[in-house]
């Protein structure tokens, strides 16, 4: 388990190493091509030191990597600010957002797919403004109205990934408790259930409810998110959200364990079609 920046540095280094070997170059040959000492290439590839976006560009050019999407993703991991406004909008909120949240948003903005289990609240990407306000007010104490407004604004801005071209592909399993917990009062919750049904009808959103009748399940240990990225699976990461921080799992065995757990949860959950009926029933007071 590591923090987000450390994970991104290691994953960036590993991908650059893969690209170097794919180009048929040793680390020494790569260093000579860009005018560095071989030890600098080694430190970057092992994640022992950070790397500037300009240096990543040099390496990608040396390795003749022309895939625009892959280049943008690797530059984002290096902290580049020129990957497009869509991928950097949260920097305007730097003074309010904690670093762990900013790092989560940066991964979310570049991911191609997101698989998530939620056991307590509606996923942020599917929350209504009123629901987001009630959740944020409860989770973050002593917020003044201005900061609360800002955090809700950020939550809603994150949802643009579902309207992008191409959009983020979202697969979410919700424990029934998420639907039964009355957040913000009856009217807020009623609108939130409607919002879930609207989102579930989108072609790139797969929503499934895990009913109480499913009994004990592998997700009882808590919620998690699995991000997958375009062009390469080596950058996939699991995020475990904690009260004051986020933990990132990057080992292949961890990714496999959480992917298998998610598949199991989906198998025990209601189908997307039955989920729509189930949410509608709860909205009608069932």
GROMACS .gro file of N, CA, C and O in nm, residues 8 49 61 76 138 146 184 215 240 251 260:
model
   44
    8UNK      N    1   0.194   0.642  -0.875
    8UNK     CA    2   0.204   0.696  -1.009
    8UNK      C    3   0.350   0.698  -1.055
    8UNK      O    4   0.379   0.668  -1.171
   49UNK      N    5   1.315   0.809  -0.819
   49UNK     CA    6   1.314   0.955  -0.828
   49UNK      C    7   1.203   0.998  -0.922
   49UNK      O    8   1.161   0.921  -1.011
   61UNK      N    9   1.005   1.021  -2.724
   61UNK     CA   10   1.054   1.047  -2.859
   61UNK      C   11   1.167   0.950  -2.895
   61UNK      O   12   1.171   0.898  -3.007
   76UNK      N   13   0.058   1.289  -1.789
   76UNK     CA   14  -0.025   1.318  -1.672
   76UNK      C   15   0.037   1.257  -1.547
   76UNK      O   16   0.043   1.320  -1.441
  138UNK      N   17  -2.193   1.594   0.628
  138UNK     CA   18  -2.181   1.493   0.734
  138UNK      C   19  -2.038   1.441   0.747
  138UNK      O   20  -1.993   1.410   0.858
  146UNK      N   21  -1.896   2.849   0.228
  146UNK     CA   22  -1.819   2.870   0.106
  146UNK      C   23  -1.741   2.745   0.067
  146UNK      O   24  -1.742   2.703  -0.050
  184UNK      N   25  -3.010   1.334   0.360
  184UNK     CA   26  -3.065   1.463   0.323
  184UNK      C   27  -3.216   1.476   0.334
  184UNK      O   28  -3.271   1.581   0.301
  215UNK      N   29  -2.711  -1.188   0.153
  215UNK     CA   30  -2.639  -1.234   0.272
  215UNK      C   31  -2.497  -1.180   0.278
  215UNK      O   32  -2.464  -1.076   0.220
  240UNK      N   33  -0.847   0.233  -0.207
  240UNK     CA   34  -0.926   0.211  -0.088
  240UNK      C   35  -0.938   0.345  -0.017
  240UNK      O   36  -0.838   0.401   0.029
  251UNK      N   37   0.010  -0.395  -0.685
  251UNK     CA   38   0.067  -0.525  -0.718
  251UNK      C   39  -0.032  -0.606  -0.802
  251UNK      O   40  -0.153  -0.598  -0.783
  260UNK      N   41  -1.130  -1.015  -0.912
  260UNK     CA   42  -1.210  -1.137  -0.890
  260UNK      C   43  -1.322  -1.112  -0.790
  260UNK      O   44  -1.433  -1.162  -0.806
   0.00000   0.00000   0.00000
